[in-house]
Coordinates of C-alpha atoms in Angstrom, one line a residue:
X1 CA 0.0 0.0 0.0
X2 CA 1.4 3.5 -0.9
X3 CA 2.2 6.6 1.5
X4 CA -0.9 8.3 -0.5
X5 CA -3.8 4.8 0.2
X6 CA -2.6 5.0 3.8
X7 CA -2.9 8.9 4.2
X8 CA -6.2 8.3 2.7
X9 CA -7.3 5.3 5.0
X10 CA -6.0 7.1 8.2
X11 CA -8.7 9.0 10.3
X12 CA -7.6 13.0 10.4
X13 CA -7.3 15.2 13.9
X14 CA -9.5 18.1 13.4
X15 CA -9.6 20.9 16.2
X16 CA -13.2 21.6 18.1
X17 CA -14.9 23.5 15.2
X18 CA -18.3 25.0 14.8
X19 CA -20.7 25.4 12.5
X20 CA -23.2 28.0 11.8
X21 CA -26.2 28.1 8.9
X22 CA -26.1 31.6 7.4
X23 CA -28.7 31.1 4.4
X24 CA -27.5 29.0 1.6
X25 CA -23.7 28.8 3.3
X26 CA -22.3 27.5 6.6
X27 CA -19.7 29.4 8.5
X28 CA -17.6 26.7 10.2
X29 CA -14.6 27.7 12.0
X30 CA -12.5 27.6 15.0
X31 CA -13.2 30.2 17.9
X32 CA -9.9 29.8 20.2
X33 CA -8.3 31.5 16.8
X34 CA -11.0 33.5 14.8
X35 CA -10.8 31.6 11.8
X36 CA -13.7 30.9 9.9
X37 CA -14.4 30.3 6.5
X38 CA -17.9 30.2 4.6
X39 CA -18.6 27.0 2.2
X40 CA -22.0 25.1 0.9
X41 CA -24.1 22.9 3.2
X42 CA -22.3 19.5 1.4
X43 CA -18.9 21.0 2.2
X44 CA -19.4 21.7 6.1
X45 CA -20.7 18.0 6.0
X46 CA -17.3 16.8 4.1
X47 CA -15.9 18.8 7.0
X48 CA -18.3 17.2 10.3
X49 CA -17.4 13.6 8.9
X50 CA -13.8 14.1 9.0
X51 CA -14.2 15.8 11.9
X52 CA -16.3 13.0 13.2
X53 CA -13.4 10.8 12.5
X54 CA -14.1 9.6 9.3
X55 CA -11.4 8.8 6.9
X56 CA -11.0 10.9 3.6
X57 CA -11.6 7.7 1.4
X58 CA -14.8 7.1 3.8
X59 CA -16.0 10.8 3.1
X60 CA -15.1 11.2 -0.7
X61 CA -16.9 7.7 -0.8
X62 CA -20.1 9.1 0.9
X63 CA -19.9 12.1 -0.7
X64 CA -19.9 10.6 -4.5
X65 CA -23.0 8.2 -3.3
X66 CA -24.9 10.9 -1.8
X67 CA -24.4 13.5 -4.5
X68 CA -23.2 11.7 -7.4
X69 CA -19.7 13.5 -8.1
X70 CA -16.2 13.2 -6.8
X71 CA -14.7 15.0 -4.6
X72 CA -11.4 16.6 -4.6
X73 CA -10.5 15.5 -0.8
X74 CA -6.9 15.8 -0.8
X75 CA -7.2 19.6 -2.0
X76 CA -9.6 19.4 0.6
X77 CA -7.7 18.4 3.1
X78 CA -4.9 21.1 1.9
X79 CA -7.6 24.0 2.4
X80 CA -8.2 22.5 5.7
X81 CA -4.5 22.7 7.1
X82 CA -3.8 25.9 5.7
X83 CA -7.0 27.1 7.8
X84 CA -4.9 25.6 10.5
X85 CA -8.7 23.6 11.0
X86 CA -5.9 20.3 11.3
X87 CA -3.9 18.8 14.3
X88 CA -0.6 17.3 14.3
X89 CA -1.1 13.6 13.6
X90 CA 1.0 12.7 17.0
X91 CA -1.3 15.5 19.4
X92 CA -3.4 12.8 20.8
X93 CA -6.8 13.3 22.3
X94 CA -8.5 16.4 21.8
X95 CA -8.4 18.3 24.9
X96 CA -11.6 20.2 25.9
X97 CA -12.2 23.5 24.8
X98 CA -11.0 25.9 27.0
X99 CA -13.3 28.0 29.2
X100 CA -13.7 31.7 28.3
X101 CA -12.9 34.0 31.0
X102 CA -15.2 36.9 31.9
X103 CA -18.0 34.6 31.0
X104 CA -20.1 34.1 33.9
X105 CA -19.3 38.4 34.4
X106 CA -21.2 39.1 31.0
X107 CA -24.2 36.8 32.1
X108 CA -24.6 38.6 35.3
X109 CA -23.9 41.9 33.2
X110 CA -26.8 41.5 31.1
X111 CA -29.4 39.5 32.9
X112 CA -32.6 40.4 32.9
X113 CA -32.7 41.9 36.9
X114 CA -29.6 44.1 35.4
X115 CA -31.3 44.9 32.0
X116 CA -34.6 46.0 33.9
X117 CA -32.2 48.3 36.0
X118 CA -30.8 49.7 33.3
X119 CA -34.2 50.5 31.6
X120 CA -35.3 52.1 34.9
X121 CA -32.4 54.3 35.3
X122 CA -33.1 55.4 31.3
X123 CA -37.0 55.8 32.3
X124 CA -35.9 57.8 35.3
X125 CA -33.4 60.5 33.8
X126 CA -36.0 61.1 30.9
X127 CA -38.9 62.2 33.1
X128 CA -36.3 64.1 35.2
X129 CA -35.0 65.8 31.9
X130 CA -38.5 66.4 30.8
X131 CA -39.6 68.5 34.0
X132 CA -35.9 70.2 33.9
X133 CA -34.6 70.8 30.6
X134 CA -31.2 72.1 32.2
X135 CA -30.1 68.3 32.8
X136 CA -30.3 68.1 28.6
X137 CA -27.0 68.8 26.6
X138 CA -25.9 72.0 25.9
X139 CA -22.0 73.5 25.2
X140 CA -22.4 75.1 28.7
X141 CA -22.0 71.9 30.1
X142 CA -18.1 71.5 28.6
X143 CA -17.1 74.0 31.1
X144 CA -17.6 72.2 34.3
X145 CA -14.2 74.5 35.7
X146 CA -14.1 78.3 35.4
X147 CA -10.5 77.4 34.0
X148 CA -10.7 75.9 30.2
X149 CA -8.0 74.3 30.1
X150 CA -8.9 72.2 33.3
X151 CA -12.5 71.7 31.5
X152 CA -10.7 70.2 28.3
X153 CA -8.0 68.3 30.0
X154 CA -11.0 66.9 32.1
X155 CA -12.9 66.2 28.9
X156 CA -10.1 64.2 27.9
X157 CA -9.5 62.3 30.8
X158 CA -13.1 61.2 31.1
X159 CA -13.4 60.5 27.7
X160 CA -10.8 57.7 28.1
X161 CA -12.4 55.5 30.6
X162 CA -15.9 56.1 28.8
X163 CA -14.4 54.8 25.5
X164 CA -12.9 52.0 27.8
X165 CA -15.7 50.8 29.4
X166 CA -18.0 51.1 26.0
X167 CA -15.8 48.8 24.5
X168 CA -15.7 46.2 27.2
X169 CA -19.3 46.3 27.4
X170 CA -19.0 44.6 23.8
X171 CA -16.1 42.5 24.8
X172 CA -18.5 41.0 27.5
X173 CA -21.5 40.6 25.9
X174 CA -19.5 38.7 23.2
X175 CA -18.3 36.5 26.2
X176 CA -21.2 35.8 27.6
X177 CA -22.2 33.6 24.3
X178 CA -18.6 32.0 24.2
X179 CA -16.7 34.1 22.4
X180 CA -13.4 35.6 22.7
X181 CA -13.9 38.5 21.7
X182 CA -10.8 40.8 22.8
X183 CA -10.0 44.4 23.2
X184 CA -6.9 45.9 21.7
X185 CA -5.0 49.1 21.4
X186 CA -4.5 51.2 18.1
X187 CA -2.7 53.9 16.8
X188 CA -4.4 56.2 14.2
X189 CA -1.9 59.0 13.7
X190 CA -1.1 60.6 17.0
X191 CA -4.1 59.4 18.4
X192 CA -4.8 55.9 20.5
X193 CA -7.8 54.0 19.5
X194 CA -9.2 50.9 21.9
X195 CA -11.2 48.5 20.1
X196 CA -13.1 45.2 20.0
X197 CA -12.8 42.0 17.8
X198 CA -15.5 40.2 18.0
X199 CA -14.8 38.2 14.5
X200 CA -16.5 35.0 16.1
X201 CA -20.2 36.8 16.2
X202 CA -20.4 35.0 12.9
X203 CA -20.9 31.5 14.7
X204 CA -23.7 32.7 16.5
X205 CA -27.5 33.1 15.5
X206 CA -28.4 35.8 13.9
X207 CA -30.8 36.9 17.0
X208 CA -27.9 36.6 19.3
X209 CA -25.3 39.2 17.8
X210 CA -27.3 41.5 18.1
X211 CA -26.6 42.4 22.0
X212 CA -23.0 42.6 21.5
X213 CA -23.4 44.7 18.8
X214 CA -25.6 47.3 20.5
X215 CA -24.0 46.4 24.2
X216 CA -21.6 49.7 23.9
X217 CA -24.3 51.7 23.2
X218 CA -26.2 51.0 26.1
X219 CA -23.4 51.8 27.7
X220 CA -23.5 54.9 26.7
X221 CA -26.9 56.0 27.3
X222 CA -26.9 54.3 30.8
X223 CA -24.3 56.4 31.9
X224 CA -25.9 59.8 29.9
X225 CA -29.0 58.8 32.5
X226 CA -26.7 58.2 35.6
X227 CA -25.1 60.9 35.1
X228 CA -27.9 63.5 34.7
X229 CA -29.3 61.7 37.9
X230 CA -26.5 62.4 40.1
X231 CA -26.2 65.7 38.5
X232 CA -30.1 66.4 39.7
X233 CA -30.1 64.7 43.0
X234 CA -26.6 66.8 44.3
X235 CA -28.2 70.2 43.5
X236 CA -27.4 72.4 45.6
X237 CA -30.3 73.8 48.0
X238 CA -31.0 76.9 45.7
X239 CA -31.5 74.8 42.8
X240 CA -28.1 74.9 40.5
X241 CA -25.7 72.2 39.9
X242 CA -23.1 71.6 42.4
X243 CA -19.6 70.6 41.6
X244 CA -20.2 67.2 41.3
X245 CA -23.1 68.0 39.4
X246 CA -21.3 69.9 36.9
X247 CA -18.8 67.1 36.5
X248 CA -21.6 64.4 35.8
X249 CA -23.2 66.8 33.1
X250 CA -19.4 67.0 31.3
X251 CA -19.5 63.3 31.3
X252 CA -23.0 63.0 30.1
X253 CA -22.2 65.7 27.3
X254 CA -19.3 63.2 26.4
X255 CA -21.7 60.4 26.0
X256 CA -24.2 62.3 24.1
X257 CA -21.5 62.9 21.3
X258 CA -20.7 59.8 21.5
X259 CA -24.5 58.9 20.9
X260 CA -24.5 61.0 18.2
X261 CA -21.7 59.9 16.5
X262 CA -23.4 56.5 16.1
X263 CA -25.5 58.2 13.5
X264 CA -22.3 59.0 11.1
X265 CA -23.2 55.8 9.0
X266 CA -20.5 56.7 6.7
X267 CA -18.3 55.5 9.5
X268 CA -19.6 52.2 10.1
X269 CA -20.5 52.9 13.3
X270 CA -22.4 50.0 15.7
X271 CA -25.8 51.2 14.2
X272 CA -24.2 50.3 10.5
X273 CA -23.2 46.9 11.9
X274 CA -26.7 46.3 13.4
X275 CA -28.1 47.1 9.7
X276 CA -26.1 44.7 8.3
X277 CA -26.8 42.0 10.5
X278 CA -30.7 42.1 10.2
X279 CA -30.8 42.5 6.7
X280 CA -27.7 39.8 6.3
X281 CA -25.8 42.1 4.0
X282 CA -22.3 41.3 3.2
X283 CA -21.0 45.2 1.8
X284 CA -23.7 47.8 2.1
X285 CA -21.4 50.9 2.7
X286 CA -18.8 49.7 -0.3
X287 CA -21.5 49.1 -2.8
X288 CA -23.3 52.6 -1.5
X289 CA -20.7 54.8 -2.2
X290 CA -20.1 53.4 -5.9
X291 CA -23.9 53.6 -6.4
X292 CA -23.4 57.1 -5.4
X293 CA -20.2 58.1 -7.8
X294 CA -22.1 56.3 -11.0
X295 CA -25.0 58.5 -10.1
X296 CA -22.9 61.7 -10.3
X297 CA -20.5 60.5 -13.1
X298 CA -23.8 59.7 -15.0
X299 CA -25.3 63.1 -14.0
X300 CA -21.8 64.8 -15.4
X301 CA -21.7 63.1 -18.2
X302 CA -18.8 60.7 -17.9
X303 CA -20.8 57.3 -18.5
X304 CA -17.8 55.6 -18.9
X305 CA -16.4 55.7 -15.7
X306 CA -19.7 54.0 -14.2
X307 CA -18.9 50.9 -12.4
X308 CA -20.4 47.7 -13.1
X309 CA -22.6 45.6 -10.7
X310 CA -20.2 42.7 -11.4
X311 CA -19.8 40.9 -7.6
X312 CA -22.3 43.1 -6.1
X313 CA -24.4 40.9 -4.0
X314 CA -28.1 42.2 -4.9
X315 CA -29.1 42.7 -1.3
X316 CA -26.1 44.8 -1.2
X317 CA -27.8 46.8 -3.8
X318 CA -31.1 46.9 -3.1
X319 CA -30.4 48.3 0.4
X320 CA -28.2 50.8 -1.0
X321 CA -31.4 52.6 -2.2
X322 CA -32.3 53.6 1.3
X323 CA -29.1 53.5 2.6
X324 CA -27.6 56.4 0.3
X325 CA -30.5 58.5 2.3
X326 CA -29.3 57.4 5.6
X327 CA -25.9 58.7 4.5
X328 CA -26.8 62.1 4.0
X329 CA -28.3 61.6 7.1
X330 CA -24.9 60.9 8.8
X331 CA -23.8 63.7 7.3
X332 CA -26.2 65.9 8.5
X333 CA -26.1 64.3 12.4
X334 CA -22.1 65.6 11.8
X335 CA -22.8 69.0 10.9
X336 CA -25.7 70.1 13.1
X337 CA -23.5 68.6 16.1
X338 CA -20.5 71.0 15.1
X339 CA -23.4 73.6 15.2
X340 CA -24.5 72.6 18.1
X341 CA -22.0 72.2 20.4
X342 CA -18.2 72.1 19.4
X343 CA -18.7 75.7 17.7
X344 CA -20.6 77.4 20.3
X345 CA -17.8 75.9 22.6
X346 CA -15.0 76.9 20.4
X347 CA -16.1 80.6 20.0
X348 CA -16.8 80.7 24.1
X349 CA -13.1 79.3 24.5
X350 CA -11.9 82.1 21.7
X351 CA -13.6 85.4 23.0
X352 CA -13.0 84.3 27.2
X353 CA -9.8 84.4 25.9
X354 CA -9.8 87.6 24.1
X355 CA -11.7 89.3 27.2
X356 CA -9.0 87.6 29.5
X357 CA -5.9 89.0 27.2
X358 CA -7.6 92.2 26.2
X359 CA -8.4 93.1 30.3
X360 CA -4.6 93.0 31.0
X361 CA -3.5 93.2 34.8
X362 CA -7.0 92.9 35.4
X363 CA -7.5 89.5 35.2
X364 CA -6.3 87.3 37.4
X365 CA -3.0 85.6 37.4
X366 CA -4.7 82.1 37.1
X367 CA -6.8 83.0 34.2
X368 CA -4.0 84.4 32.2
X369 CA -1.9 81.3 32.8
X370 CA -4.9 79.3 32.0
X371 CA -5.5 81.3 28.8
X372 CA -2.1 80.9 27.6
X373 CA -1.8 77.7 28.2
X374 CA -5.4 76.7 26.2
X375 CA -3.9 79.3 23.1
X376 CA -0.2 77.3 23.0
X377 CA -2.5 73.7 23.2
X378 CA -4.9 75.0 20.0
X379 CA -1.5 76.4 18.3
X380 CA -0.3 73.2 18.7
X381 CA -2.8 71.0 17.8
X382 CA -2.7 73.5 14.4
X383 CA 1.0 72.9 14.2
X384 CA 0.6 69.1 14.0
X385 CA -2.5 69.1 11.4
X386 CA 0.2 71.3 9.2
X387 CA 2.7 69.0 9.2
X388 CA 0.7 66.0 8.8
X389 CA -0.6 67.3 5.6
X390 CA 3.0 68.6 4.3
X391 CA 3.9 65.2 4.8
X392 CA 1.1 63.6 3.5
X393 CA 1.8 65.5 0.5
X394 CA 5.1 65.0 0.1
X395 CA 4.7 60.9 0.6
X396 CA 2.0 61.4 -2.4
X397 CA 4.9 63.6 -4.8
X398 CA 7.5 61.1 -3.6

């Protein structure tokens, strides 16, 4: 018997896979590693069998009496190990899979007692809000120190822990189903980025993904309702917001833009994800924007530089009917929240400023230190934007 009769004869070691329906295709794939791949309904079968421990020759055998063709098993069985879906022929018994940690802390995170809780405290700060429209958003709120630049550092600073905790909130609710889903730390530019890969949500249902994808969300809006709580229940005994009070509304101001920037579609935020997953779609944004340039090329008179639907999966572009809407819509959420509050706040920072300078030995020594020290941060943060573009350009000469 040959090396090649006896590798087909010989029963394979596959790692613990899974398998999840997705319409017409099966997503199997191992969840220790996030990988996954997507094949027919006969090929995740091929794939249980041998998994099953099942030679090859026993699977192509079954295969050809159950569909009528031959199968290609030993490219197969190739695609398979460079998945890395195959074990070492010496690893011996597969060991169990491994437990996930944080588990059994995203259950108790989103129970039911704890989801009712959460509703309540949402319920709570909207009737408040509603009988005291000063707990709603406004620029005011940005300024929780009579010193800006203590107001923006603060800003800052509670913007990291926000972010922090948004994103573990997904990280957890992924968990909670059995997924490793894992936070990690980026660098965009100058800037540090936390997020969260949750690539295994495809070996879920459908139904179930839909928590984690929202579960940083509801983050967010718990906290906007916590926080305009506390702020209402430490006023002080004339009525305005106390110190701490101030503070909570910075941080609920925080999570409002954060709320709002949800609604910047064209940025695939969590609310684009959620779209995607109810409607199954596999690349609503891409196929949106190049419905969008054939419609302007068309409308310039450039016809030939329309693109072809050729790969575009017809869900994809039947959404992107509604969805170009919902783009201008993202659009729109961006510019009326520069209207609303980071201009207001900007020209508030730029004439306290001028009034501080202008008033001379008047003002304080604080304030002019904290003046100067807000101008040299914006002069800066122009500096920076500068040289990013030069360089940008030059990279594109070069």
């Amino acid at each position: 018997m040959t090396t090649r009769e006896q590798w087909l004869d010989a029963a394979l070691s596959l790692h613990r896979l899974v398998y999840q329906p997705e319409g017409e295709q099966v997503t199997v794939g191992r969840r220790d590693i996030d990988v996954y791949i997507v094949v027919p309904p006969d090929g995740a079968e091929v794939i249980r069998r041998l998994e099953e421990g099942r030679t090859p020759r026993e699977t192509a055998d079954w295969y050809f009496t159950e569909y009528g063709e031959t199968l290609d098993i030993h490219d197969l069985v190739e695609s398979l190990e460079e998945c890395q879906f195959l074990r070492p022929p010496d690893a011996g018994e597969r060991p169990p899979p491994e437990a996930v940690r944080w588990r059994r802390l995203g259950r108790v995170l989103f129970s039911l007692p704890v989801l009712l809780s959460f509703g309540l405290a949402i319920v709570a700060a909207a009737v408040a809000a509603a009988q005291k429209p000063d707990l709603l958003p406004r620029y005011e709120h940005m300024f929780f120190s009579s010193y800006y630049s203590i107001s923006q550092l603060g800003l800052f600073l509670i913007g990291i822990p926000l972010i922090m905790v948004h994103e573990a909130f997904h990280a957890l609710a992924g968990r909670r189903l059995g997924l490793n889903s894992r936070l990690r730390l980026d660098r965009r530019l100058y800037f540090v980025v936390l997020e969260t890969s949750m690539d295994g949500l495809v070996t879920v249902p459908r139904r179930q993904r839909y928590l984690p994808i929202l579960a940083g969300l509801l983050f967010d809006v718990v906290s906007i309702a916590s926080m305009m709580l506390i702020a209402d229940l430490t006023r002080t005994p004339e009525g305005s917001f106390s110190n701490v009070g101030r503070l909570c509304l910075a941080v609920a101001l925080v999570s409002w833009l954060r709320v709002l920037w949800q609604f910047n579609f064209y940025l695939r935020t969590d609310l684009y994800v959620l779209f995607t997953t109810v409607l199954g779609l596999n690349d609503l944004h891409g196929v949106t924007k190049q419905v969008i340039r054939n419609r302007f090329h068309r409308l310039l008179g450039h016809p030939e530089r329309v693109v072809g639907p050729d790969g575009w999966d017809p869900a994809d572009v039947r959404a992107s009917r509604w969805y170009a809407w919902l783009v201008v819509v993202g659009y729109t959420v961006s510019l009326v929240s520069f209207a609303w509050l980071v201009l207001p706040a900007t020209l508030h920072i730029i004439t306290g400023v001028a009034e501080r300078f202008a008033a001379g030995t008047r003002t304080p020594l604080p304030e002019l230190i904290d003046s100067a020290v807000v101008t040299a941060a914006a002069l800066g943060q122009l500096a920076i934007w500068f040289a990013l573009r030069a360089r940008d350009r030059r990279n594109a000469v070069g």
